[in-house]
Coordinates of C-alpha atoms in Angstrom, one line a residue:
Chain A
G1170 CA 8.5 40.4 213.0
E1171 CA 7.8 37.0 212.0
D1172 CA 4.4 35.8 213.1
V1173 CA 2.2 32.5 212.8
E1174 CA -1.4 32.7 213.2
Q1175 CA -4.1 29.8 213.8
S1176 CA -7.6 29.8 214.6
L1177 CA -8.1 29.0 218.4
F1178 CA -10.8 26.4 218.3
L1179 CA -12.1 23.6 216.1
S1180 CA -14.9 21.2 216.8
V1181 CA -15.6 18.1 214.8
R1182 CA -17.7 14.8 215.1
E1183 CA -15.9 11.5 215.6
G1184 CA -15.2 10.0 212.0
D1185 CA -15.2 13.4 210.3
S1186 CA -12.1 14.9 208.8
S1187 CA -10.6 17.8 210.6
V1188 CA -8.6 20.7 209.0
I1189 CA -6.5 22.9 211.1
N1190 CA -5.1 26.0 209.3
C1191 CA -2.2 28.2 209.9
T1192 CA -0.6 31.3 208.3
Y1193 CA 2.8 32.5 208.6
T1194 CA 4.8 35.6 207.5
D1195 CA 8.4 34.6 207.2
S1196 CA 9.2 33.9 203.5
S1197 CA 12.5 32.3 204.4
S1198 CA 10.9 29.4 206.4
T1199 CA 12.7 26.4 205.8
Y1200 CA 10.6 23.9 207.8
L1201 CA 7.1 24.0 208.9
Y1202 CA 6.0 21.8 211.8
W1203 CA 2.8 20.5 213.4
Y1204 CA 3.0 19.6 217.1
K1205 CA 0.4 18.1 219.4
Q1206 CA -0.1 18.8 223.0
E1207 CA -2.4 16.8 225.2
P1208 CA -3.6 17.9 228.6
G1209 CA -0.6 18.0 231.1
A1210 CA 1.9 16.7 228.4
G1211 CA 4.6 18.1 226.4
L1212 CA 4.7 19.1 222.6
Q1213 CA 4.7 15.9 220.6
L1214 CA 6.2 16.3 217.0
L1215 CA 3.4 15.1 214.6
T1216 CA 4.8 15.7 211.3
Y1217 CA 6.7 18.5 209.3
I1218 CA 7.2 19.7 205.8
F1219 CA 10.2 21.2 204.0
S1220 CA 9.2 24.5 202.3
N1221 CA 10.1 22.9 198.8
M1222 CA 7.2 20.5 199.2
D1223 CA 3.6 21.0 198.6
M1224 CA 2.2 18.0 200.4
K1225 CA 3.1 15.3 202.9
Q1226 CA 1.0 12.5 203.8
D1227 CA 1.6 10.2 206.9
Q1228 CA -1.2 7.8 207.7
R1229 CA -4.2 9.7 208.7
L1230 CA -2.4 13.1 208.5
T1231 CA -2.0 15.2 205.4
V1232 CA -0.1 18.4 205.4
L1233 CA -0.6 21.0 202.6
L1234 CA 1.6 23.9 202.1
N1235 CA 0.9 26.8 199.9
K1236 CA 4.1 28.8 199.9
K1237 CA 2.9 31.5 197.7
D1238 CA 0.0 32.4 200.2
K1239 CA 2.2 31.3 203.3
H1240 CA -0.5 29.0 204.3
L1241 CA -0.1 25.5 205.9
S1242 CA -2.9 23.2 206.8
L1243 CA -3.1 19.8 208.6
R1244 CA -5.9 17.4 207.9
I1245 CA -6.8 14.5 210.2
A1246 CA -8.9 11.9 208.6
D1247 CA -11.3 9.9 210.5
T1248 CA -10.8 12.0 213.6
Q1249 CA -11.1 10.1 216.7
T1250 CA -11.8 11.2 220.4
G1251 CA -8.1 10.5 221.2
D1252 CA -7.2 13.3 218.5
S1253 CA -8.6 15.8 221.0
A1254 CA -5.8 18.1 221.9
I1255 CA -4.0 21.5 221.1
Y1256 CA -2.3 21.7 217.8
F1257 CA 0.7 24.0 217.2
C1258 CA 1.9 25.2 213.9
A1259 CA 5.6 26.4 213.9
E1260 CA 8.0 27.5 211.4
G1261 CA 11.8 27.5 211.4
D1262 CA 14.4 29.1 209.3
Y1263 CA 17.7 27.1 209.4
G1264 CA 19.2 29.2 207.0
G1265 CA 19.3 31.8 209.8
S1266 CA 18.2 30.9 213.2
Q1267 CA 19.0 27.3 214.3
G1268 CA 16.2 25.9 216.4
N1269 CA 14.6 29.3 217.0
L1270 CA 11.1 28.1 216.0
I1271 CA 8.1 30.6 215.9
F1272 CA 5.0 29.0 217.1
G1273 CA 1.2 29.8 216.6
K1274 CA -1.1 29.9 219.6
G1275 CA -2.3 26.6 219.0
T1276 CA -5.8 25.3 217.9
K1277 CA -7.8 23.6 220.4
L1278 CA -9.4 20.4 218.6
S1279 CA -12.5 18.9 220.3
V1280 CA -13.8 15.7 219.0
K1281 CA -17.6 14.9 219.8
P1282 CA -18.5 11.3 220.0
Chain B
E974 CA 11.2 5.7 221.8
P975 CA 14.0 8.0 223.3
E976 CA 12.4 11.0 224.9
V977 CA 13.4 14.3 226.5
T978 CA 12.9 14.1 230.3
Q979 CA 12.3 17.3 232.6
T980 CA 12.3 17.5 236.2
P981 CA 10.4 18.7 238.3
S982 CA 7.0 18.6 236.6
H983 CA 5.9 21.7 238.9
Q984 CA 8.1 24.0 240.9
V985 CA 6.7 26.7 243.1
T986 CA 9.0 29.2 244.3
Q987 CA 8.9 32.6 246.0
M988 CA 9.6 35.8 244.3
G989 CA 13.4 36.6 244.4
Q990 CA 14.5 33.0 245.0
E991 CA 16.7 31.2 242.3
V992 CA 15.4 28.2 240.6
I993 CA 17.0 25.3 238.5
L994 CA 15.1 23.6 235.9
R995 CA 16.5 20.2 234.7
C996 CA 16.4 18.4 231.5
V997 CA 17.9 15.3 230.2
P998 CA 18.0 15.4 226.3
I999 CA 17.9 12.5 224.0
S1000 CA 21.3 10.8 224.5
N1001 CA 22.8 11.2 221.0
H1002 CA 21.4 14.7 220.5
L1003 CA 24.0 17.6 220.1
Y1004 CA 21.6 20.8 220.0
F1005 CA 19.7 21.8 223.0
Y1006 CA 17.0 24.5 223.6
W1007 CA 14.8 26.0 226.2
Y1008 CA 11.3 27.4 225.3
R1009 CA 8.6 28.8 227.6
Q1010 CA 4.9 29.3 227.4
I1011 CA 3.1 31.7 229.7
L1012 CA -0.5 30.7 230.3
G1013 CA -2.7 31.7 227.2
Q1014 CA 0.4 32.9 225.1
K1015 CA 2.6 31.5 222.6
V1016 CA 5.4 29.1 223.1
E1017 CA 8.4 31.4 222.9
F1018 CA 12.1 30.6 222.1
L1019 CA 14.5 31.4 225.0
V1020 CA 17.9 29.9 224.0
S1021 CA 19.7 27.4 222.0
F1022 CA 23.0 25.6 223.0
Y1023 CA 25.7 23.7 221.1
N1024 CA 29.2 22.6 221.6
N1025 CA 29.0 23.8 225.2
E1026 CA 28.1 27.3 224.4
I1027 CA 25.0 29.4 223.6
S1028 CA 24.4 29.7 220.0
E1029 CA 21.4 32.0 219.9
K1030 CA 19.2 33.6 222.5
S1031 CA 16.1 35.7 222.3
E1032 CA 15.4 39.1 224.1
I1033 CA 13.6 37.2 227.0
F1034 CA 16.9 35.5 227.8
D1035 CA 18.5 38.3 229.8
D1036 CA 21.1 38.1 232.6
Q1037 CA 18.6 36.7 234.8
F1038 CA 18.8 33.5 232.9
S1039 CA 21.7 31.0 232.4
V1040 CA 22.1 27.5 231.0
E1041 CA 24.7 24.8 231.8
R1042 CA 25.4 21.4 230.6
P1043 CA 27.2 20.2 233.8
D1044 CA 27.8 16.7 232.6
G1045 CA 27.2 14.5 229.6
S1046 CA 23.6 14.1 230.3
N1047 CA 22.0 17.0 231.9
F1048 CA 21.0 20.5 230.6
T1049 CA 19.8 23.1 233.0
L1050 CA 18.1 26.3 233.0
K1051 CA 18.8 28.6 235.9
I1052 CA 16.5 31.5 236.7
R1053 CA 18.3 34.0 239.4
S1054 CA 15.8 36.2 241.5
T1055 CA 12.6 35.0 240.1
K1056 CA 9.8 37.4 239.2
L1057 CA 6.0 36.9 239.1
E1058 CA 6.0 37.1 235.3
D1059 CA 8.5 34.3 235.2
S1060 CA 5.5 32.0 235.9
A1061 CA 5.3 29.8 232.9
M1062 CA 5.6 26.3 231.5
Y1063 CA 9.3 25.8 230.5
F1064 CA 10.1 23.3 227.7
C1065 CA 13.3 21.7 227.0
A1066 CA 14.0 20.3 223.6
S1067 CA 16.8 18.6 221.7
S1068 CA 17.7 17.7 218.2
G1069 CA 20.3 15.5 216.5
V1070 CA 21.8 17.6 214.0
A1071 CA 21.1 21.2 212.7
G1072 CA 18.0 21.6 210.9
A1073 CA 16.4 18.4 212.4
P1074 CA 13.1 18.5 214.1
L1075 CA 13.1 19.5 217.8
H1076 CA 11.8 16.9 220.3
F1077 CA 10.3 18.5 223.5
G1078 CA 10.0 17.3 227.0
N1079 CA 6.7 17.4 229.0
G1080 CA 7.7 20.7 230.6
T1081 CA 8.1 22.1 233.9
R1082 CA 5.2 24.3 235.4
L1083 CA 7.0 27.2 237.2
T1084 CA 4.8 29.1 239.7
V1085 CA 6.4 32.2 241.3
T1086 CA 4.3 33.5 244.3

């Protein structure tokens, strides 16, 4: 079945760039998402990319998509302590399932001062 | 910014009891969803709802579960005869149109004892 995989942990120093990686299996994915979850909070939509795009930049966030390798990454420039959270990669296929997103297990980002 | 609100934030119930988890989606959204996250596991799709009917459901969403939009603002998930393994964080989400990103609430943590 469809699957999304992420590494579980990432630790960086404040001011450095963070790169969170994700791989997925569904070749018919239409949208790929990054959600952020802070302790005790819900899933906050950070950014998303259409499968026909290679890159999307939004302020400190850069999303890169390699559709051939089914690899998605999220780069956070100038990482701050407030960026410490769990980051979830998710994929959706709107040609098929409406709103049935497949999530990864999440990457816990720790930012050290 | 409009947001999805869920109540209660934490619900404790005894095995065999019925629970109703409540959600108020973003007001002009038309598509509604429930997801759950068992501790340490992935966020999983349960059900999607559009035009007053279920549009898709997962294998998890069996006869024990039901959803309802009782009025113009609320969207509820009912779990009949709860089991220990129903303990999880339940997330409600909504989107404005088909294919638009999902906006999630902060979740309801359900603990079945």
